[in-house]
Structures are given as structure tokens and as C-alpha cells.
């Protein structure tokens, strides 16, 4: 609505206006949740917002807490009130947000680039607290230098680290829904699927 550059400076030069906009957008979002609840049979509400870059958050964590966290709290509370899980697609390096995400009561975090933060760090920070719905890293897996054996090893590591027995319900393997957008060919898609099935059945 504002454009990225205007949004980044709004925290400092238009803070009241930004909060007014976020208030309206939060009300609209909660209205959507209530609409889905009225339909019935809706198990979750999912949002797609990337708060991270490749090595850090896009804004200071203090600014997230000041400007955005209260509105997320209202949205997540509304989802839970109506018996829905809150699923948050949130790519990039967002480790600094983890304590806030846990406190907010997020049910599922969906990562397309889990290698940015490392599988072991993810399970150390989130294991047993939040379910992770992860793909094999979409930037890494589509790189020409990554071999089929590299993919198999990566999947084996994911299944081992996320430990299906220890963290029941704590990890869901995800297929990337627009593989053509990232040049993930059908052969590699099948390879990833087969690797997950083999490792899950083995464990």
C-alpha cells in the first residue's frame, strides 16, 4: 500500500499514521477470520510475510515489538478464539523474532529457507514449542552445483534433527507449491519426495 521504502521510514517520520493503517488492516484481517469461522470447517489461518533478509531482520526487533507485535497478538487471539491454528510463512533470517513468535502463540512457522538459520538452531529454539512446516531450502536445492546425493543427505539430516519421535507434530515436510517459479524441475521434486518417504519410513 505504501511502497517498501516509504514503509521503512514510516516508523520514524509517520509513526502515528503507520499505527492507524495497521489498526485498519488488523480489523480487516480479524473480519476475514470471523468470516471464515462463519463458513465453518476452517482449521487454520495462514499469512505470508517475510520479516527476514539473508542474514538479519529487515527492521530492528524493538521496532517490530513496538509497531507490529500488538497487532499480531490480536490476529492470533482471534484465530484461536475461533478454533483455528495460526500459520505464519516467515522466510529470511528471523532468529531474533523467535521469543516473540513463541510468546504470541504462533502454532506453525513455514520456512522455505531453513538452511539460513540451520536445522539444529531451529530445533534448539523451536523444538516442542512450535511446529515447523519446512521445504528443502529453495535457494540451495535449485543451485546447479547441488547434486542428487546432496539432496538426499540434506533430507536425511532434516529428518534426523527434527526427530519425528521426540517432537511428534513438531515438523511437517512441505512441497514447494510453485516449483516453476524457482526452476525446480519435476525430477528433483520427485527426488525430494522419495528421500523424505525413505527416511521417514526408515526411522
PDB file of C-alpha atoms in Angstrom:
ATOM      1  CA  UNK A   1       0.000   0.000   0.000  1.00  0.00           C
ATOM      2  CA  UNK A   2       2.817   2.411   0.854  1.00  0.00           C
ATOM      3  CA  UNK A   3       5.716   1.012  -1.088  1.00  0.00           C
ATOM      4  CA  UNK A   4       8.678  -0.617   0.617  1.00  0.00           C
ATOM      5  CA  UNK A   5      10.863   2.460   1.030  1.00  0.00           C
ATOM      6  CA  UNK A   6       8.041   4.554   2.464  1.00  0.00           C
ATOM      7  CA  UNK A   7       7.191   1.779   4.898  1.00  0.00           C
ATOM      8  CA  UNK A   8      10.762   1.515   6.140  1.00  0.00           C
ATOM      9  CA  UNK A   9      10.906   5.209   7.033  1.00  0.00           C
ATOM     10  CA  UNK A  10       7.308   5.456   8.297  1.00  0.00           C
ATOM     11  CA  UNK A  11       8.369   4.087  11.686  1.00  0.00           C
ATOM     12  CA  UNK A  12      10.364   7.281  12.198  1.00  0.00           C
ATOM     13  CA  UNK A  13       8.524  10.035  10.321  1.00  0.00           C
ATOM     14  CA  UNK A  14       4.898   8.848  10.218  1.00  0.00           C
ATOM     15  CA  UNK A  15       4.575   6.594  13.257  1.00  0.00           C
ATOM     16  CA  UNK A  16       1.030   7.683  14.126  1.00  0.00           C
ATOM     17  CA  UNK A  17      -0.128   7.237  10.548  1.00  0.00           C
ATOM     18  CA  UNK A  18       1.515   3.824  10.338  1.00  0.00           C
ATOM     19  CA  UNK A  19      -0.218   2.688  13.519  1.00  0.00           C
ATOM     20  CA  UNK A  20      -3.562   3.938  12.176  1.00  0.00           C
ATOM     21  CA  UNK A  21      -3.024   1.949   8.981  1.00  0.00           C
ATOM     22  CA  UNK A  22      -2.024  -1.184  10.900  1.00  0.00           C
ATOM     23  CA  UNK A  23      -5.125  -0.792  13.076  1.00  0.00           C
ATOM     24  CA  UNK A  24      -7.370  -0.756   9.990  1.00  0.00           C
ATOM     25  CA  UNK A  25      -5.568  -3.701   8.409  1.00  0.00           C
ATOM     26  CA  UNK A  26      -5.789  -5.679  11.643  1.00  0.00           C
ATOM     27  CA  UNK A  27      -9.525  -5.034  11.876  1.00  0.00           C
ATOM     28  CA  UNK A  28      -9.915  -6.207   8.265  1.00  0.00           C
ATOM     29  CA  UNK A  29      -7.862  -9.336   8.939  1.00  0.00           C
ATOM     30  CA  UNK A  30      -9.886 -10.215  12.016  1.00  0.00           C
ATOM     31  CA  UNK A  31     -13.012  -9.662   9.941  1.00  0.00           C
ATOM     32  CA  UNK A  32     -11.722 -12.247   7.460  1.00  0.00           C
ATOM     33  CA  UNK A  33     -11.069 -14.716  10.269  1.00  0.00           C
ATOM     34  CA  UNK A  34     -14.591 -14.196  11.591  1.00  0.00           C
ATOM     35  CA  UNK A  35     -15.936 -14.690   8.079  1.00  0.00           C
ATOM     36  CA  UNK A  36     -14.100 -17.999   7.720  1.00  0.00           C
ATOM     37  CA  UNK A  37     -15.373 -19.038  11.139  1.00  0.00           C
ATOM     38  CA  UNK A  38     -18.918 -18.312   9.986  1.00  0.00           C
ATOM     39  CA  UNK A  39     -18.448 -20.601   6.997  1.00  0.00           C
ATOM     40  CA  UNK A  40     -17.248 -23.392   9.277  1.00  0.00           C
ATOM     41  CA  UNK A  41     -14.759 -26.180   8.680  1.00  0.00           C
ATOM     42  CA  UNK A  42     -11.719 -23.870   8.529  1.00  0.00           C
ATOM     43  CA  UNK A  43      -8.844 -25.321  10.557  1.00  0.00           C
ATOM     44  CA  UNK A  44      -6.183 -22.636  10.156  1.00  0.00           C
ATOM     45  CA  UNK A  45      -5.456 -19.089   9.085  1.00  0.00           C
ATOM     46  CA  UNK A  46      -2.188 -18.568   7.217  1.00  0.00           C
ATOM     47  CA  UNK A  47      -0.313 -15.390   6.417  1.00  0.00           C
ATOM     48  CA  UNK A  48       2.699 -14.802   4.139  1.00  0.00           C
ATOM     49  CA  UNK A  49       5.133 -12.183   5.374  1.00  0.00           C
ATOM     50  CA  UNK A  50       8.918 -12.317   5.119  1.00  0.00           C
ATOM     51  CA  UNK A  51      10.449 -10.398   8.026  1.00  0.00           C
ATOM     52  CA  UNK A  52      13.986 -11.525   7.348  1.00  0.00           C
ATOM     53  CA  UNK A  53      16.733 -10.815   4.875  1.00  0.00           C
ATOM     54  CA  UNK A  54      19.525 -13.314   4.235  1.00  0.00           C
ATOM     55  CA  UNK A  55      21.429 -12.528   7.437  1.00  0.00           C
ATOM     56  CA  UNK A  56      19.211 -10.359   9.665  1.00  0.00           C
ATOM     57  CA  UNK A  57      15.751  -8.937  10.204  1.00  0.00           C
ATOM     58  CA  UNK A  58      14.564  -6.172   7.895  1.00  0.00           C
ATOM     59  CA  UNK A  59      13.930  -3.869  10.866  1.00  0.00           C
ATOM     60  CA  UNK A  60      15.136  -3.664  14.448  1.00  0.00           C
ATOM     61  CA  UNK A  61      13.452  -6.155  16.750  1.00  0.00           C
ATOM     62  CA  UNK A  62      12.487  -3.237  19.006  1.00  0.00           C
ATOM     63  CA  UNK A  63      10.549  -1.689  16.107  1.00  0.00           C
ATOM     64  CA  UNK A  64       8.777  -4.985  15.432  1.00  0.00           C
ATOM     65  CA  UNK A  65       7.721  -5.165  19.075  1.00  0.00           C
ATOM     66  CA  UNK A  66       6.591  -1.546  19.152  1.00  0.00           C
ATOM     67  CA  UNK A  67       4.702  -1.349  15.862  1.00  0.00           C
ATOM     68  CA  UNK A  68       3.647  -4.837  14.838  1.00  0.00           C
ATOM     69  CA  UNK A  69       3.605  -7.291  17.711  1.00  0.00           C
ATOM     70  CA  UNK A  70       0.419  -5.895  19.364  1.00  0.00           C
ATOM     71  CA  UNK A  71      -1.485  -6.310  16.091  1.00  0.00           C
ATOM     72  CA  UNK A  72      -0.224  -9.839  15.541  1.00  0.00           C
ATOM     73  CA  UNK A  73      -1.352 -10.623  19.088  1.00  0.00           C
ATOM     74  CA  UNK A  74      -4.907  -9.535  18.234  1.00  0.00           C
ATOM     75  CA  UNK A  75      -4.962 -11.530  14.991  1.00  0.00           C
ATOM     76  CA  UNK A  76      -3.596 -14.698  16.570  1.00  0.00           C
ATOM     77  CA  UNK A  77      -6.002 -14.374  19.502  1.00  0.00           C
ATOM     78  CA  UNK A  78      -8.891 -14.079  17.043  1.00  0.00           C
ATOM     79  CA  UNK A  79      -7.778 -17.195  15.151  1.00  0.00           C
ATOM     80  CA  UNK A  80      -7.516 -19.196  18.361  1.00  0.00           C
ATOM     81  CA  UNK A  81     -10.853 -17.870  19.590  1.00  0.00           C
ATOM     82  CA  UNK A  82     -12.467 -19.439  16.550  1.00  0.00           C
ATOM     83  CA  UNK A  83     -10.596 -22.722  16.883  1.00  0.00           C
ATOM     84  CA  UNK A  84      -8.077 -22.074  14.113  1.00  0.00           C
ATOM     85  CA  UNK A  85      -4.337 -22.632  14.113  1.00  0.00           C
ATOM     86  CA  UNK A  86      -2.226 -19.638  13.111  1.00  0.00           C
ATOM     87  CA  UNK A  87       0.307 -20.500  10.390  1.00  0.00           C
ATOM     88  CA  UNK A  88       2.974 -17.924   9.590  1.00  0.00           C
ATOM     89  CA  UNK A  89       5.118 -18.131   6.467  1.00  0.00           C
ATOM     90  CA  UNK A  90       8.124 -16.094   7.517  1.00  0.00           C
ATOM     91  CA  UNK A  91      11.256 -16.501   5.436  1.00  0.00           C
ATOM     92  CA  UNK A  92      14.663 -14.976   5.922  1.00  0.00           C
ATOM     93  CA  UNK A  93      16.923 -14.933   8.984  1.00  0.00           C
ATOM     94  CA  UNK A  94      14.407 -14.295  11.795  1.00  0.00           C
ATOM     95  CA  UNK A  95      16.117 -15.844  14.831  1.00  0.00           C
ATOM     96  CA  UNK A  96      15.750 -12.607  16.832  1.00  0.00           C
ATOM     97  CA  UNK A  97      11.963 -12.906  16.496  1.00  0.00           C
ATOM     98  CA  UNK A  98      11.693 -16.426  17.897  1.00  0.00           C
ATOM     99  CA  UNK A  99      10.984 -15.449  21.542  1.00  0.00           C
ATOM    100  CA  UNK A 100       8.236 -13.080  20.380  1.00  0.00           C
ATOM    101  CA  UNK A 101       6.762 -15.626  17.989  1.00  0.00           C
ATOM    102  CA  UNK A 102       6.578 -18.197  20.781  1.00  0.00           C
ATOM    103  CA  UNK A 103       5.056 -15.659  23.161  1.00  0.00           C
ATOM    104  CA  UNK A 104       2.436 -14.673  20.580  1.00  0.00           C
ATOM    105  CA  UNK A 105       1.227 -18.269  20.395  1.00  0.00           C
ATOM    106  CA  UNK A 106       2.035 -18.962  16.742  1.00  0.00           C
ATOM    107  CA  UNK A 107       1.170 -22.594  16.011  1.00  0.00           C
ATOM    108  CA  UNK A 108       3.112 -23.252  12.804  1.00  0.00           C
ATOM    109  CA  UNK A 109       6.077 -21.490  11.184  1.00  0.00           C
ATOM    110  CA  UNK A 110       6.558 -22.161   7.479  1.00  0.00           C
ATOM    111  CA  UNK A 111      10.125 -21.795   6.205  1.00  0.00           C
ATOM    112  CA  UNK A 112      11.260 -22.069   2.589  1.00  0.00           C
ATOM    113  CA  UNK A 113      14.896 -21.310   3.513  1.00  0.00           C
ATOM    114  CA  UNK A 114      15.571 -23.258   6.708  1.00  0.00           C
ATOM    115  CA  UNK A 115      19.289 -23.551   5.925  1.00  0.00           C
ATOM    116  CA  UNK A 116      19.703 -19.803   6.574  1.00  0.00           C
ATOM    117  CA  UNK A 117      19.259 -20.442  10.286  1.00  0.00           C
ATOM    118  CA  UNK A 118      20.385 -24.067  10.359  1.00  0.00           C
ATOM    119  CA  UNK A 119      18.272 -27.087  11.219  1.00  0.00           C
ATOM    120  CA  UNK A 120      19.924 -27.607  14.597  1.00  0.00           C
ATOM    121  CA  UNK A 121      19.378 -23.996  15.636  1.00  0.00           C
ATOM    122  CA  UNK A 122      15.740 -24.202  14.571  1.00  0.00           C
ATOM    123  CA  UNK A 123      15.109 -27.267  16.687  1.00  0.00           C
ATOM    124  CA  UNK A 124      17.088 -25.831  19.610  1.00  0.00           C
ATOM    125  CA  UNK A 125      14.962 -22.667  19.574  1.00  0.00           C
ATOM    126  CA  UNK A 126      11.583 -24.010  18.485  1.00  0.00           C
ATOM    127  CA  UNK A 127      11.512 -27.760  19.134  1.00  0.00           C
ATOM    128  CA  UNK A 128       8.495 -28.742  21.210  1.00  0.00           C
ATOM    129  CA  UNK A 129       7.173 -25.162  21.118  1.00  0.00           C
ATOM    130  CA  UNK A 130       6.116 -24.513  17.519  1.00  0.00           C
ATOM    131  CA  UNK A 131       5.526 -26.827  14.580  1.00  0.00           C
ATOM    132  CA  UNK A 132       7.793 -26.177  11.586  1.00  0.00           C
ATOM    133  CA  UNK A 133       6.497 -26.727   8.048  1.00  0.00           C
ATOM    134  CA  UNK A 134       9.691 -26.704   6.018  1.00  0.00           C
ATOM    135  CA  UNK A 135      10.701 -27.285   2.453  1.00  0.00           C
ATOM    136  CA  UNK A 136      14.151 -28.349   1.417  1.00  0.00           C
ATOM    137  CA  UNK A 137      15.784 -24.921   1.134  1.00  0.00           C
ATOM    138  CA  UNK A 138      14.524 -23.487  -2.168  1.00  0.00           C
ATOM    139  CA  UNK A 139      17.569 -21.355  -2.957  1.00  0.00           C
ATOM    140  CA  UNK A 140      20.090 -24.062  -2.106  1.00  0.00           C
ATOM    141  CA  UNK A 141      18.256 -27.001  -3.714  1.00  0.00           C
ATOM    142  CA  UNK A 142      17.915 -25.274  -7.094  1.00  0.00           C
ATOM    143  CA  UNK A 143      21.615 -24.415  -7.333  1.00  0.00           C
ATOM    144  CA  UNK A 144      23.341 -26.222 -10.209  1.00  0.00           C
ATOM    145  CA  UNK A 145      26.229 -27.379  -8.008  1.00  0.00           C
ATOM    146  CA  UNK A 146      23.891 -29.267  -5.620  1.00  0.00           C
ATOM    147  CA  UNK A 147      23.834 -32.954  -6.553  1.00  0.00           C
ATOM    148  CA  UNK A 148      21.153 -35.579  -6.041  1.00  0.00           C
ATOM    149  CA  UNK A 149      23.249 -37.086  -3.260  1.00  0.00           C
ATOM    150  CA  UNK A 150      23.465 -33.649  -1.612  1.00  0.00           C
ATOM    151  CA  UNK A 151      19.660 -33.504  -1.622  1.00  0.00           C
ATOM    152  CA  UNK A 152      19.371 -36.971  -0.102  1.00  0.00           C
ATOM    153  CA  UNK A 153      21.869 -36.050   2.624  1.00  0.00           C
ATOM    154  CA  UNK A 154      20.007 -32.818   3.355  1.00  0.00           C
ATOM    155  CA  UNK A 155      16.681 -34.602   3.744  1.00  0.00           C
ATOM    156  CA  UNK A 156      18.274 -37.250   5.972  1.00  0.00           C
ATOM    157  CA  UNK A 157      19.690 -34.504   8.186  1.00  0.00           C
ATOM    158  CA  UNK A 158      16.309 -32.749   8.404  1.00  0.00           C
ATOM    159  CA  UNK A 159      14.501 -35.932   9.416  1.00  0.00           C
ATOM    160  CA  UNK A 160      17.215 -36.732  11.980  1.00  0.00           C
ATOM    161  CA  UNK A 161      17.392 -33.251  13.529  1.00  0.00           C
ATOM    162  CA  UNK A 162      13.646 -32.647  13.652  1.00  0.00           C
ATOM    163  CA  UNK A 163      13.273 -36.114  15.245  1.00  0.00           C
ATOM    164  CA  UNK A 164       9.751 -37.322  14.496  1.00  0.00           C
ATOM    165  CA  UNK A 165       9.639 -39.457  17.633  1.00  0.00           C
ATOM    166  CA  UNK A 166      10.810 -36.765  20.037  1.00  0.00           C
ATOM    167  CA  UNK A 167       8.838 -33.852  18.552  1.00  0.00           C
ATOM    168  CA  UNK A 168       5.580 -35.504  17.462  1.00  0.00           C
ATOM    169  CA  UNK A 169       3.631 -32.948  15.476  1.00  0.00           C
ATOM    170  CA  UNK A 170       6.601 -30.616  15.519  1.00  0.00           C
ATOM    171  CA  UNK A 171       7.662 -30.954  11.891  1.00  0.00           C
ATOM    172  CA  UNK A 172       5.828 -31.186   8.572  1.00  0.00           C
ATOM    173  CA  UNK A 173       7.724 -31.753   5.326  1.00  0.00           C
ATOM    174  CA  UNK A 174       6.479 -29.359   2.656  1.00  0.00           C
ATOM    175  CA  UNK A 175       6.445 -29.444  -1.118  1.00  0.00           C
ATOM    176  CA  UNK A 176       7.062 -26.039  -2.672  1.00  0.00           C
ATOM    177  CA  UNK A 177       3.790 -25.087  -4.344  1.00  0.00           C
ATOM    178  CA  UNK A 178       5.169 -23.118  -7.307  1.00  0.00           C
ATOM    179  CA  UNK A 179       8.230 -25.140  -8.391  1.00  0.00           C
ATOM    180  CA  UNK A 180       8.219 -23.489 -11.831  1.00  0.00           C
ATOM    181  CA  UNK A 181       8.907 -20.121 -10.165  1.00  0.00           C
ATOM    182  CA  UNK A 182      12.199 -21.364  -8.718  1.00  0.00           C
ATOM    183  CA  UNK A 183      13.223 -23.646 -11.602  1.00  0.00           C
ATOM    184  CA  UNK A 184      12.744 -26.787  -9.507  1.00  0.00           C
ATOM    185  CA  UNK A 185      12.352 -29.460 -12.170  1.00  0.00           C
ATOM    186  CA  UNK A 186       9.968 -32.446 -11.809  1.00  0.00           C
ATOM    187  CA  UNK A 187      12.856 -34.902 -11.402  1.00  0.00           C
ATOM    188  CA  UNK A 188      14.229 -33.025  -8.399  1.00  0.00           C
ATOM    189  CA  UNK A 189      10.747 -32.618  -6.932  1.00  0.00           C
ATOM    190  CA  UNK A 190      10.330 -36.393  -7.074  1.00  0.00           C
ATOM    191  CA  UNK A 191      13.795 -36.927  -5.631  1.00  0.00           C
ATOM    192  CA  UNK A 192      12.946 -34.758  -2.608  1.00  0.00           C
ATOM    193  CA  UNK A 193       9.644 -36.578  -2.085  1.00  0.00           C
ATOM    194  CA  UNK A 194      11.242 -40.025  -2.340  1.00  0.00           C
ATOM    195  CA  UNK A 195      14.044 -39.002   0.028  1.00  0.00           C
ATOM    196  CA  UNK A 196      11.569 -37.878   2.685  1.00  0.00           C
ATOM    197  CA  UNK A 197       9.476 -41.042   2.338  1.00  0.00           C
ATOM    198  CA  UNK A 198      12.538 -43.260   2.570  1.00  0.00           C
ATOM    199  CA  UNK A 199      13.908 -41.547   5.669  1.00  0.00           C
ATOM    200  CA  UNK A 200      10.565 -41.290   7.447  1.00  0.00           C
ATOM    201  CA  UNK A 201       9.818 -44.977   6.862  1.00  0.00           C
ATOM    202  CA  UNK A 202      13.359 -45.928   7.898  1.00  0.00           C
ATOM    203  CA  UNK A 203      13.074 -44.090  11.215  1.00  0.00           C
TER     204      UNK A 203
END
